[in-house]
Amino acid sequence: MAGAVPTPASSCTIVTAQDRADLANLRLAEALRNISANEASAQAPQVVVGSRDAQAVLLLDGKMLLTVTEADADHAGLPAAMLASAWADSLNRSFLQALRERQPAYRRWAL
């Protein structure tokens, strides 16, 4: 099964690439909801590169977001750490833009 990864809890449990993507998307959506819910005092969530079991990972506000697999890196033609950094930068720029677009001054300008 391409993209399937055994979970640490059980070697019998298989997590597919789609499952991993769905979980990451849920966590990203939650972070965006938090920006919307706390507009007045909101800060952009932070995505940073970390390492777990010798693999590059992305952490969203300190919580595991996703693992950058060797297959991801091979597909992109980049080392996993470099790809993880590029993904983190892209996500952080998107969060900053989302925060900016939720500010009253931007909303007045956009109308």
mmCIF file of N, CA, C and O in Angstrom:
data_model
loop_
_atom_site.group_PDB
_atom_site.id
_atom_site.type_symbol
_atom_site.label_atom_id
_atom_site.label_comp_id
_atom_site.label_asym_id
_atom_site.label_seq_id
_atom_site.Cartn_x
_atom_site.Cartn_y
_atom_site.Cartn_z
ATOM 1 N N MET A 1 0.845 -1.161 0.000
ATOM 2 C CA MET A 1 0.000 0.000 0.000
ATOM 3 C C MET A 1 0.899 1.235 0.000
ATOM 4 O O MET A 1 1.555 1.535 0.989
ATOM 5 N N ALA A 2 0.963 1.981 -1.091
ATOM 6 C CA ALA A 2 1.817 3.148 -1.206
ATOM 7 C C ALA A 2 1.380 4.224 -0.223
ATOM 8 O O ALA A 2 0.213 4.528 -0.103
ATOM 9 N N GLY A 3 2.343 4.789 0.483
ATOM 10 C CA GLY A 3 2.046 5.851 1.423
ATOM 11 C C GLY A 3 1.531 5.377 2.763
ATOM 12 O O GLY A 3 1.260 6.176 3.633
ATOM 13 N N ALA A 4 1.374 4.079 2.946
ATOM 14 C CA ALA A 4 0.884 3.559 4.222
ATOM 15 C C ALA A 4 2.035 3.459 5.200
ATOM 16 O O ALA A 4 3.126 3.054 4.847
ATOM 17 N N VAL A 5 1.778 3.857 6.424
ATOM 18 C CA VAL A 5 2.802 3.865 7.455
ATOM 19 C C VAL A 5 2.260 3.163 8.681
ATOM 20 O O VAL A 5 1.188 3.520 9.170
ATOM 21 N N PRO A 6 2.981 2.141 9.197
ATOM 22 C CA PRO A 6 2.521 1.529 10.452
ATOM 23 C C PRO A 6 2.609 2.545 11.579
ATOM 24 O O PRO A 6 3.546 3.324 11.636
ATOM 25 N N THR A 7 1.643 2.587 12.447
ATOM 26 C CA THR A 7 1.679 3.511 13.573
ATOM 27 C C THR A 7 2.551 2.918 14.666
ATOM 28 O O THR A 7 2.693 1.706 14.775
ATOM 29 N N PRO A 8 3.150 3.795 15.504
ATOM 30 C CA PRO A 8 3.992 3.279 16.582
ATOM 31 C C PRO A 8 3.212 2.439 17.588
ATOM 32 O O PRO A 8 3.747 1.531 18.177
ATOM 33 N N ALA A 9 1.938 2.728 17.786
ATOM 34 C CA ALA A 9 1.153 2.024 18.796
ATOM 35 C C ALA A 9 0.954 0.558 18.442
ATOM 36 O O ALA A 9 0.873 -0.289 19.310
ATOM 37 N N SER A 10 0.873 0.280 17.157
ATOM 38 C CA SER A 10 0.614 -1.092 16.763
ATOM 39 C C SER A 10 1.139 -1.334 15.366
ATOM 40 O O SER A 10 0.842 -0.594 14.448
ATOM 41 N N SER A 11 1.922 -2.361 15.209
ATOM 42 C CA SER A 11 2.441 -2.662 13.884
ATOM 43 C C SER A 11 1.352 -3.173 12.967
ATOM 44 O O SER A 11 1.542 -3.284 11.772
ATOM 45 N N CYS A 12 0.176 -3.479 13.515
ATOM 46 C CA CYS A 12 -0.941 -3.961 12.702
ATOM 47 C C CYS A 12 -1.803 -2.818 12.175
ATOM 48 O O CYS A 12 -2.570 -2.998 11.248
ATOM 49 N N THR A 13 -1.696 -1.644 12.785
ATOM 50 C CA THR A 13 -2.496 -0.504 12.363
ATOM 51 C C THR A 13 -1.779 0.207 11.229
ATOM 52 O O THR A 13 -0.637 0.599 11.359
ATOM 53 N N ILE A 14 -2.464 0.387 10.115
ATOM 54 C CA ILE A 14 -1.892 1.050 8.960
ATOM 55 C C ILE A 14 -2.561 2.412 8.789
ATOM 56 O O ILE A 14 -3.789 2.513 8.789
ATOM 57 N N VAL A 15 -1.742 3.447 8.660
ATOM 58 C CA VAL A 15 -2.234 4.794 8.412
ATOM 59 C C VAL A 15 -1.861 5.136 6.983
ATOM 60 O O VAL A 15 -0.678 5.134 6.630
ATOM 61 N N THR A 16 -2.847 5.427 6.171
ATOM 62 C CA THR A 16 -2.582 5.732 4.766
ATOM 63 C C THR A 16 -2.153 7.187 4.605
ATOM 64 O O THR A 16 -2.333 8.012 5.507
ATOM 65 N N ALA A 17 -1.622 7.490 3.435
ATOM 66 C CA ALA A 17 -1.259 8.871 3.114
ATOM 67 C C ALA A 17 -2.488 9.766 3.206
ATOM 68 O O ALA A 17 -2.404 10.904 3.684
ATOM 69 N N GLN A 18 -3.633 9.263 2.785
ATOM 70 C CA GLN A 18 -4.864 10.060 2.865
ATOM 71 C C GLN A 18 -5.229 10.342 4.320
ATOM 72 O O GLN A 18 -5.632 11.461 4.656
ATOM 73 N N ASP A 19 -5.070 9.345 5.188
ATOM 74 C CA ASP A 19 -5.335 9.551 6.614
ATOM 75 C C ASP A 19 -4.420 10.638 7.180
ATOM 76 O O ASP A 19 -4.854 11.499 7.942
ATOM 77 N N ARG A 20 -3.149 10.571 6.812
ATOM 78 C CA ARG A 20 -2.173 11.566 7.280
ATOM 79 C C ARG A 20 -2.547 12.954 6.787
ATOM 80 O O ARG A 20 -2.506 13.931 7.538
ATOM 81 N N ALA A 21 -2.923 13.063 5.521
ATOM 82 C CA ALA A 21 -3.312 14.353 4.945
ATOM 83 C C ALA A 21 -4.571 14.889 5.613
ATOM 84 O O ALA A 21 -4.662 16.087 5.924
ATOM 85 N N ASP A 22 -5.535 14.010 5.854
ATOM 86 C CA ASP A 22 -6.777 14.428 6.503
ATOM 87 C C ASP A 22 -6.509 14.979 7.899
ATOM 88 O O ASP A 22 -7.071 16.008 8.294
ATOM 89 N N LEU A 23 -5.650 14.309 8.659
ATOM 90 C CA LEU A 23 -5.322 14.768 10.003
ATOM 91 C C LEU A 23 -4.609 16.121 9.962
ATOM 92 O O LEU A 23 -4.931 17.028 10.731
ATOM 93 N N ALA A 24 -3.655 16.272 9.054
ATOM 94 C CA ALA A 24 -2.951 17.548 8.915
ATOM 95 C C ALA A 24 -3.930 18.654 8.543
ATOM 96 O O ALA A 24 -3.880 19.759 9.101
ATOM 97 N N ASN A 25 -4.845 18.373 7.634
ATOM 98 C CA ASN A 25 -5.829 19.377 7.226
ATOM 99 C C ASN A 25 -6.754 19.753 8.376
ATOM 100 O O ASN A 25 -7.126 20.924 8.524
ATOM 101 N N LEU A 26 -7.131 18.790 9.199
ATOM 102 C CA LEU A 26 -7.953 19.098 10.374
ATOM 103 C C LEU A 26 -7.216 20.028 11.328
ATOM 104 O O LEU A 26 -7.802 20.981 11.854
ATOM 105 N N ARG A 27 -5.938 19.759 11.548
ATOM 106 C CA ARG A 27 -5.153 20.594 12.462
ATOM 107 C C ARG A 27 -4.963 22.002 11.895
ATOM 108 O O ARG A 27 -5.012 22.987 12.632
ATOM 109 N N LEU A 28 -4.754 22.107 10.576
ATOM 110 C CA LEU A 28 -4.616 23.418 9.948
ATOM 111 C C LEU A 28 -5.929 24.191 10.020
ATOM 112 O O LEU A 28 -5.943 25.391 10.318
ATOM 113 N N ALA A 29 -7.036 23.512 9.777
ATOM 114 C CA ALA A 29 -8.348 24.169 9.850
ATOM 115 C C ALA A 29 -8.634 24.660 11.266
ATOM 116 O O ALA A 29 -9.177 25.753 11.458
ATOM 117 N N GLU A 30 -8.251 23.865 12.257
ATOM 118 C CA GLU A 30 -8.447 24.275 13.647
ATOM 119 C C GLU A 30 -7.636 25.526 13.953
ATOM 120 O O GLU A 30 -8.115 26.450 14.613
ATOM 121 N N ALA A 31 -6.416 25.582 13.470
ATOM 122 C CA ALA A 31 -5.571 26.761 13.687
ATOM 123 C C ALA A 31 -6.204 27.994 13.047
ATOM 124 O O ALA A 31 -6.191 29.084 13.628
ATOM 125 N N LEU A 32 -6.775 27.841 11.861
ATOM 126 C CA LEU A 32 -7.443 28.970 11.202
ATOM 127 C C LEU A 32 -8.701 29.391 11.952
ATOM 128 O O LEU A 32 -8.989 30.578 12.069
ATOM 129 N N ARG A 33 -9.444 28.415 12.466
ATOM 130 C CA ARG A 33 -10.628 28.751 13.272
ATOM 131 C C ARG A 33 -10.222 29.541 14.510
ATOM 132 O O ARG A 33 -10.922 30.462 14.926
ATOM 133 N N ASN A 34 -9.105 29.170 15.112
ATOM 134 C CA ASN A 34 -8.636 29.878 16.303
ATOM 135 C C ASN A 34 -8.283 31.322 15.980
ATOM 136 O O ASN A 34 -8.498 32.209 16.803
ATOM 137 N N ILE A 35 -7.734 31.567 14.789
ATOM 138 C CA ILE A 35 -7.460 32.949 14.384
ATOM 139 C C ILE A 35 -8.769 33.712 14.305
ATOM 140 O O ILE A 35 -8.899 34.816 14.811
ATOM 141 N N SER A 36 -9.772 33.117 13.677
ATOM 142 C CA SER A 36 -11.069 33.777 13.506
ATOM 143 C C SER A 36 -11.767 34.004 14.841
ATOM 144 O O SER A 36 -12.390 35.044 15.045
ATOM 145 N N ALA A 37 -11.665 33.070 15.738
ATOM 146 C CA ALA A 37 -12.364 33.162 17.021
ATOM 147 C C ALA A 37 -11.749 34.214 17.931
ATOM 148 O O ALA A 37 -12.426 34.770 18.781
ATOM 149 N N ASN A 38 -10.469 34.473 17.758
ATOM 150 C CA ASN A 38 -9.760 35.412 18.638
ATOM 151 C C ASN A 38 -9.194 36.577 17.841
ATOM 152 O O ASN A 38 -8.057 36.979 18.058
ATOM 153 N N GLU A 39 -9.985 37.142 16.941
ATOM 154 C CA GLU A 39 -9.476 38.168 16.035
ATOM 155 C C GLU A 39 -8.766 39.302 16.746
ATOM 156 O O GLU A 39 -7.720 39.756 16.300
ATOM 157 N N ALA A 40 -9.322 39.800 17.838
ATOM 158 C CA ALA A 40 -8.751 40.970 18.492
ATOM 159 C C ALA A 40 -7.356 40.703 19.049
ATOM 160 O O ALA A 40 -6.489 41.583 19.007
ATOM 161 N N SER A 41 -7.121 39.527 19.557
ATOM 162 C CA SER A 41 -5.829 39.225 20.171
ATOM 163 C C SER A 41 -5.078 38.113 19.443
ATOM 164 O O SER A 41 -4.148 37.528 19.990
ATOM 165 N N ALA A 42 -5.488 37.842 18.227
ATOM 166 C CA ALA A 42 -4.936 36.693 17.502
ATOM 167 C C ALA A 42 -3.472 36.875 17.127
ATOM 168 O O ALA A 42 -3.030 37.975 16.822
ATOM 169 N N GLN A 43 -2.770 35.787 17.182
ATOM 170 C CA GLN A 43 -1.416 35.695 16.672
ATOM 171 C C GLN A 43 -1.407 34.551 15.678
ATOM 172 O O GLN A 43 -2.147 33.585 15.830
ATOM 173 N N ALA A 44 -0.561 34.697 14.679
ATOM 174 C CA ALA A 44 -0.480 33.639 13.678
ATOM 175 C C ALA A 44 0.114 32.389 14.301
ATOM 176 O O ALA A 44 1.087 32.463 15.061
ATOM 177 N N PRO A 45 -0.456 31.234 13.998
ATOM 178 C CA PRO A 45 0.149 29.972 14.448
ATOM 179 C C PRO A 45 1.548 29.854 13.849
ATOM 180 O O PRO A 45 1.838 30.447 12.815
ATOM 181 N N GLN A 46 2.398 29.102 14.495
ATOM 182 C CA GLN A 46 3.763 28.925 14.024
ATOM 183 C C GLN A 46 4.015 27.479 13.643
ATOM 184 O O GLN A 46 3.750 26.566 14.424
ATOM 185 N N VAL A 47 4.544 27.299 12.452
ATOM 186 C CA VAL A 47 4.968 25.983 11.991
ATOM 187 C C VAL A 47 6.487 25.984 11.994
ATOM 188 O O VAL A 47 7.110 26.882 11.422
ATOM 189 N N VAL A 48 7.066 25.011 12.671
ATOM 190 C CA VAL A 48 8.527 24.889 12.726
ATOM 191 C C VAL A 48 8.924 23.481 12.319
ATOM 192 O O VAL A 48 8.128 22.548 12.383
ATOM 193 N N VAL A 49 10.168 23.367 11.900
ATOM 194 C CA VAL A 49 10.721 22.069 11.516
ATOM 195 C C VAL A 49 11.337 21.430 12.753
ATOM 196 O O VAL A 49 12.050 22.083 13.515
ATOM 197 N N GLY A 50 11.046 20.171 12.933
ATOM 198 C CA GLY A 50 11.632 19.407 14.012
ATOM 199 C C GLY A 50 12.134 18.076 13.477
ATOM 200 O O GLY A 50 12.202 17.869 12.258
ATOM 201 N N SER A 51 12.475 17.200 14.383
ATOM 202 C CA SER A 51 12.956 15.877 13.991
ATOM 203 C C SER A 51 12.359 14.848 14.938
ATOM 204 O O SER A 51 12.291 15.075 16.144
ATOM 205 N N ARG A 52 11.917 13.760 14.375
ATOM 206 C CA ARG A 52 11.388 12.662 15.175
ATOM 207 C C ARG A 52 11.818 11.368 14.503
ATOM 208 O O ARG A 52 11.569 11.162 13.321
ATOM 209 N N ASP A 53 12.452 10.518 15.249
ATOM 210 C CA ASP A 53 12.930 9.235 14.718
ATOM 211 C C ASP A 53 13.750 9.429 13.446
ATOM 212 O O ASP A 53 13.571 8.722 12.453
ATOM 213 N N ALA A 54 14.625 10.431 13.465
ATOM 214 C CA ALA A 54 15.539 10.750 12.358
ATOM 215 C C ALA A 54 14.815 11.182 11.087
ATOM 216 O O ALA A 54 15.371 11.129 10.001
ATOM 217 N N GLN A 55 13.563 11.624 11.216
ATOM 218 C CA GLN A 55 12.822 12.144 10.074
ATOM 219 C C GLN A 55 12.437 13.588 10.345
ATOM 220 O O GLN A 55 12.155 13.963 11.487
ATOM 221 N N ALA A 56 12.412 14.395 9.283
ATOM 222 C CA ALA A 56 11.976 15.775 9.407
ATOM 223 C C ALA A 56 10.463 15.792 9.641
ATOM 224 O O ALA A 56 9.721 15.048 8.999
ATOM 225 N N VAL A 57 10.041 16.617 10.586
ATOM 226 C CA VAL A 57 8.612 16.756 10.881
ATOM 227 C C VAL A 57 8.269 18.240 10.936
ATOM 228 O O VAL A 57 9.128 19.085 11.162
ATOM 229 N N LEU A 58 6.993 18.538 10.733
ATOM 230 C CA LEU A 58 6.491 19.890 10.922
ATOM 231 C C LEU A 58 5.658 19.899 12.185
ATOM 232 O O LEU A 58 4.824 19.010 12.402
ATOM 233 N N LEU A 59 5.903 20.898 13.019
ATOM 234 C CA LEU A 59 5.174 21.068 14.263
ATOM 235 C C LEU A 59 4.350 22.341 14.158
ATOM 236 O O LEU A 59 4.871 23.396 13.759
ATOM 237 N N LEU A 60 3.082 22.259 14.502
ATOM 238 C CA LEU A 60 2.182 23.407 14.495
ATOM 239 C C LEU A 60 1.921 23.794 15.934
ATOM 240 O O LEU A 60 1.305 23.028 16.683
ATOM 241 N N ASP A 61 2.446 24.970 16.313
ATOM 242 C CA ASP A 61 2.347 25.421 17.703
ATOM 243 C C ASP A 61 2.810 24.333 18.666
ATOM 244 O O ASP A 61 2.185 24.054 19.682
ATOM 245 N N GLY A 62 3.898 23.669 18.299
ATOM 246 C CA GLY A 62 4.510 22.659 19.150
ATOM 247 C C GLY A 62 3.910 21.270 19.059
ATOM 248 O O GLY A 62 4.401 20.346 19.695
ATOM 249 N N LYS A 63 2.844 21.123 18.282
ATOM 250 C CA LYS A 63 2.200 19.816 18.142
ATOM 251 C C LYS A 63 2.511 19.238 16.769
ATOM 252 O O LYS A 63 2.585 19.957 15.781
ATOM 253 N N MET A 64 2.650 17.921 16.728
ATOM 254 C CA MET A 64 2.961 17.235 15.478
ATOM 255 C C MET A 64 1.923 17.556 14.406
ATOM 256 O O MET A 64 0.721 17.395 14.636
ATOM 257 N N LEU A 65 2.374 18.025 13.263
ATOM 258 C CA LEU A 65 1.487 18.279 12.133
ATOM 259 C C LEU A 65 1.653 17.180 11.097
ATOM 260 O O LEU A 65 0.684 16.553 10.703
ATOM 261 N N LEU A 66 2.879 16.963 10.658
ATOM 262 C CA LEU A 66 3.117 15.900 9.694
ATOM 263 C C LEU A 66 4.594 15.557 9.609
ATOM 264 O O LEU A 66 5.453 16.313 10.030
ATOM 265 N N THR A 67 4.859 14.390 9.063
ATOM 266 C CA THR A 67 6.217 13.922 8.802
ATOM 267 C C THR A 67 6.522 14.122 7.333
ATOM 268 O O THR A 67 5.686 13.829 6.480
ATOM 269 N N VAL A 68 7.697 14.639 7.040
ATOM 270 C CA VAL A 68 8.149 14.754 5.654
ATOM 271 C C VAL A 68 8.885 13.453 5.341
ATOM 272 O O VAL A 68 9.968 13.200 5.856
ATOM 273 N N THR A 69 8.271 12.633 4.530
ATOM 274 C CA THR A 69 8.825 11.313 4.247
ATOM 275 C C THR A 69 9.901 11.373 3.168
ATOM 276 O O THR A 69 10.010 12.364 2.436
ATOM 277 N N GLU A 70 10.652 10.315 3.075
ATOM 278 C CA GLU A 70 11.650 10.219 2.003
ATOM 279 C C GLU A 70 10.968 10.239 0.640
ATOM 280 O O GLU A 70 11.494 10.799 -0.319
ATOM 281 N N ALA A 71 9.789 9.646 0.556
ATOM 282 C CA ALA A 71 9.038 9.678 -0.703
ATOM 283 C C ALA A 71 8.684 11.118 -1.072
ATOM 284 O O ALA A 71 8.777 11.501 -2.247
ATOM 285 N N ASP A 72 8.286 11.928 -0.073
ATOM 286 C CA ASP A 72 8.009 13.340 -0.326
ATOM 287 C C ASP A 72 9.257 14.034 -0.863
ATOM 288 O O ASP A 72 9.198 14.780 -1.838
ATOM 289 N N ALA A 73 10.372 13.790 -0.183
ATOM 290 C CA ALA A 73 11.631 14.426 -0.555
ATOM 291 C C ALA A 73 12.089 13.988 -1.945
ATOM 292 O O ALA A 73 12.509 14.818 -2.764
ATOM 293 N N ASP A 74 12.006 12.700 -2.213
ATOM 294 C CA ASP A 74 12.394 12.190 -3.533
ATOM 295 C C ASP A 74 11.535 12.811 -4.630
ATOM 296 O O ASP A 74 12.041 13.210 -5.676
ATOM 297 N N HIS A 75 10.246 12.902 -4.374
ATOM 298 C CA HIS A 75 9.322 13.474 -5.355
ATOM 299 C C HIS A 75 9.667 14.939 -5.640
ATOM 300 O O HIS A 75 9.592 15.391 -6.784
ATOM 301 N N ALA A 76 10.037 15.675 -4.597
ATOM 302 C CA ALA A 76 10.376 17.093 -4.748
ATOM 303 C C ALA A 76 11.809 17.304 -5.237
ATOM 304 O O ALA A 76 12.164 18.401 -5.651
ATOM 305 N N GLY A 77 12.628 16.266 -5.160
ATOM 306 C CA GLY A 77 14.019 16.399 -5.560
ATOM 307 C C GLY A 77 14.840 17.214 -4.580
ATOM 308 O O GLY A 77 15.824 17.867 -4.960
ATOM 309 N N LEU A 78 14.443 17.194 -3.310
ATOM 310 C CA LEU A 78 15.122 17.956 -2.264
ATOM 311 C C LEU A 78 15.375 17.063 -1.060
ATOM 312 O O LEU A 78 14.644 16.100 -0.839
ATOM 313 N N PRO A 79 16.382 17.407 -0.258
ATOM 314 C CA PRO A 79 16.528 16.699 1.021
ATOM 315 C C PRO A 79 15.296 16.958 1.897
ATOM 316 O O PRO A 79 14.684 18.034 1.816
ATOM 317 N N ALA A 80 14.941 16.000 2.709
ATOM 318 C CA ALA A 80 13.737 16.111 3.534
ATOM 319 C C ALA A 80 13.756 17.363 4.411
ATOM 320 O O ALA A 80 12.732 18.046 4.538
ATOM 321 N N ALA A 81 14.877 17.694 5.010
ATOM 322 C CA ALA A 81 14.949 18.870 5.881
ATOM 323 C C ALA A 81 14.700 20.155 5.094
ATOM 324 O O ALA A 81 14.024 21.074 5.574
ATOM 325 N N MET A 82 15.220 20.225 3.883
ATOM 326 C CA MET A 82 15.017 21.411 3.049
ATOM 327 C C MET A 82 13.547 21.518 2.620
ATOM 328 O O MET A 82 12.970 22.601 2.624
ATOM 329 N N LEU A 83 12.952 20.400 2.270
ATOM 330 C CA LEU A 83 11.545 20.395 1.887
ATOM 331 C C LEU A 83 10.673 20.787 3.083
ATOM 332 O O LEU A 83 9.744 21.591 2.945
ATOM 333 N N ALA A 84 10.987 20.255 4.248
ATOM 334 C CA ALA A 84 10.237 20.600 5.456
ATOM 335 C C ALA A 84 10.319 22.098 5.723
ATOM 336 O O ALA A 84 9.318 22.739 6.055
ATOM 337 N N SER A 85 11.487 22.663 5.558
ATOM 338 C CA SER A 85 11.666 24.101 5.763
ATOM 339 C C SER A 85 10.841 24.911 4.761
ATOM 340 O O SER A 85 10.204 25.906 5.128
ATOM 341 N N ALA A 86 10.825 24.476 3.520
ATOM 342 C CA ALA A 86 10.037 25.169 2.495
ATOM 343 C C ALA A 86 8.547 25.089 2.825
ATOM 344 O O ALA A 86 7.813 26.077 2.687
ATOM 345 N N TRP A 87 8.096 23.920 3.251
ATOM 346 C CA TRP A 87 6.686 23.766 3.613
ATOM 347 C C TRP A 87 6.339 24.634 4.825
ATOM 348 O O TRP A 87 5.288 25.273 4.868
ATOM 349 N N ALA A 88 7.215 24.654 5.828
ATOM 350 C CA ALA A 88 6.978 25.473 7.017
ATOM 351 C C ALA A 88 6.895 26.949 6.633
ATOM 352 O O ALA A 88 5.997 27.665 7.092
ATOM 353 N N ASP A 89 7.819 27.410 5.798
ATOM 354 C CA ASP A 89 7.792 28.806 5.356
ATOM 355 C C ASP A 89 6.497 29.139 4.638
ATOM 356 O O ASP A 89 5.884 30.179 4.875
ATOM 357 N N SER A 90 6.070 28.254 3.760
ATOM 358 C CA SER A 90 4.838 28.476 3.005
ATOM 359 C C SER A 90 3.619 28.540 3.932
ATOM 360 O O SER A 90 2.763 29.423 3.802
ATOM 361 N N LEU A 91 3.546 27.618 4.880
ATOM 362 C CA LEU A 91 2.429 27.609 5.825
ATOM 363 C C LEU A 91 2.447 28.854 6.706
ATOM 364 O O LEU A 91 1.396 29.470 6.943
ATOM 365 N N ASN A 92 3.626 29.255 7.170
ATOM 366 C CA ASN A 92 3.719 30.451 8.014
ATOM 367 C C ASN A 92 3.302 31.711 7.250
ATOM 368 O O ASN A 92 2.603 32.564 7.802
ATOM 369 N N ARG A 93 3.700 31.815 5.986
ATOM 370 C CA ARG A 93 3.266 32.961 5.176
ATOM 371 C C ARG A 93 1.745 32.949 5.014
ATOM 372 O O ARG A 93 1.094 33.992 5.096
ATOM 373 N N SER A 94 1.180 31.773 4.805
ATOM 374 C CA SER A 94 -0.274 31.666 4.650
ATOM 375 C C SER A 94 -1.008 32.044 5.937
ATOM 376 O O SER A 94 -2.044 32.722 5.898
ATOM 377 N N PHE A 95 -0.481 31.626 7.081
ATOM 378 C CA PHE A 95 -1.104 31.993 8.355
ATOM 379 C C PHE A 95 -1.025 33.500 8.586
ATOM 380 O O PHE A 95 -1.983 34.115 9.051
ATOM 381 N N LEU A 96 0.116 34.108 8.254
ATOM 382 C CA LEU A 96 0.239 35.559 8.411
ATOM 383 C C LEU A 96 -0.746 36.287 7.508
ATOM 384 O O LEU A 96 -1.366 37.275 7.909
ATOM 385 N N GLN A 97 -0.899 35.812 6.293
ATOM 386 C CA GLN A 97 -1.858 36.417 5.376
ATOM 387 C C GLN A 97 -3.279 36.261 5.908
ATOM 388 O O GLN A 97 -4.079 37.201 5.864
ATOM 389 N N ALA A 98 -3.606 35.085 6.421
ATOM 390 C CA ALA A 98 -4.945 34.860 6.983
ATOM 391 C C ALA A 98 -5.203 35.798 8.150
ATOM 392 O O ALA A 98 -6.294 36.379 8.270
ATOM 393 N N LEU A 99 -4.207 35.985 9.001
ATOM 394 C CA LEU A 99 -4.354 36.887 10.138
ATOM 395 C C LEU A 99 -4.537 38.318 9.653
ATOM 396 O O LEU A 99 -5.421 39.040 10.129
ATOM 397 N N ARG A 100 -3.716 38.737 8.709
ATOM 398 C CA ARG A 100 -3.788 40.098 8.162
ATOM 399 C C ARG A 100 -5.166 40.362 7.540
ATOM 400 O O ARG A 100 -5.750 41.425 7.730
ATOM 401 N N GLU A 101 -5.700 39.389 6.815
ATOM 402 C CA GLU A 101 -6.972 39.571 6.136
ATOM 403 C C GLU A 101 -8.165 39.558 7.086
ATOM 404 O O GLU A 101 -9.274 39.892 6.685
ATOM 405 N N ARG A 102 -7.929 39.205 8.324
ATOM 406 C CA ARG A 102 -9.005 39.218 9.318
ATOM 407 C C ARG A 102 -8.983 40.495 10.151
ATOM 408 O O ARG A 102 -9.834 40.687 11.017
ATOM 409 N N GLN A 103 -8.048 41.388 9.889
ATOM 410 C CA GLN A 103 -7.945 42.635 10.635
ATOM 411 C C GLN A 103 -8.933 43.658 10.086
ATOM 412 O O GLN A 103 -9.175 43.719 8.877
ATOM 413 N N PRO A 104 -9.517 44.485 10.963
ATOM 414 C CA PRO A 104 -10.499 45.482 10.517
ATOM 415 C C PRO A 104 -9.967 46.412 9.415
ATOM 416 O O PRO A 104 -10.696 46.721 8.471
ATOM 417 N N ALA A 105 -8.732 46.842 9.506
ATOM 418 C CA ALA A 105 -8.186 47.748 8.489
ATOM 419 C C ALA A 105 -8.168 47.081 7.117
ATOM 420 O O ALA A 105 -8.495 47.719 6.106
ATOM 421 N N TYR A 106 -7.811 45.812 7.080
ATOM 422 C CA TYR A 106 -7.802 45.106 5.796
ATOM 423 C C TYR A 106 -9.217 44.960 5.257
ATOM 424 O O TYR A 106 -9.467 45.158 4.069
ATOM 425 N N ARG A 107 -10.143 44.632 6.127
ATOM 426 C CA ARG A 107 -11.532 44.463 5.693
ATOM 427 C C ARG A 107 -12.101 45.757 5.130
ATOM 428 O O ARG A 107 -12.822 45.746 4.134
ATOM 429 N N ARG A 108 -11.772 46.893 5.771
ATOM 430 C CA ARG A 108 -12.232 48.178 5.237
ATOM 431 C C ARG A 108 -11.622 48.421 3.873
ATOM 432 O O ARG A 108 -12.297 48.877 2.953
ATOM 433 N N TRP A 109 -10.337 48.127 3.744
ATOM 434 C CA TRP A 109 -9.643 48.333 2.470
ATOM 435 C C TRP A 109 -10.218 47.425 1.375
ATOM 436 O O TRP A 109 -10.410 47.856 0.240
ATOM 437 N N ALA A 110 -10.518 46.180 1.723
ATOM 438 C CA ALA A 110 -10.985 45.202 0.744
ATOM 439 C C ALA A 110 -12.379 45.516 0.234
ATOM 440 O O ALA A 110 -12.735 45.119 -0.870
ATOM 441 N N LEU A 111 -13.156 46.219 1.024
ATOM 442 C CA LEU A 111 -14.516 46.559 0.591
ATOM 443 C C LEU A 111 -14.431 47.743 -0.297
ATOM 444 O O LEU A 111 -14.994 48.110 -1.161
#
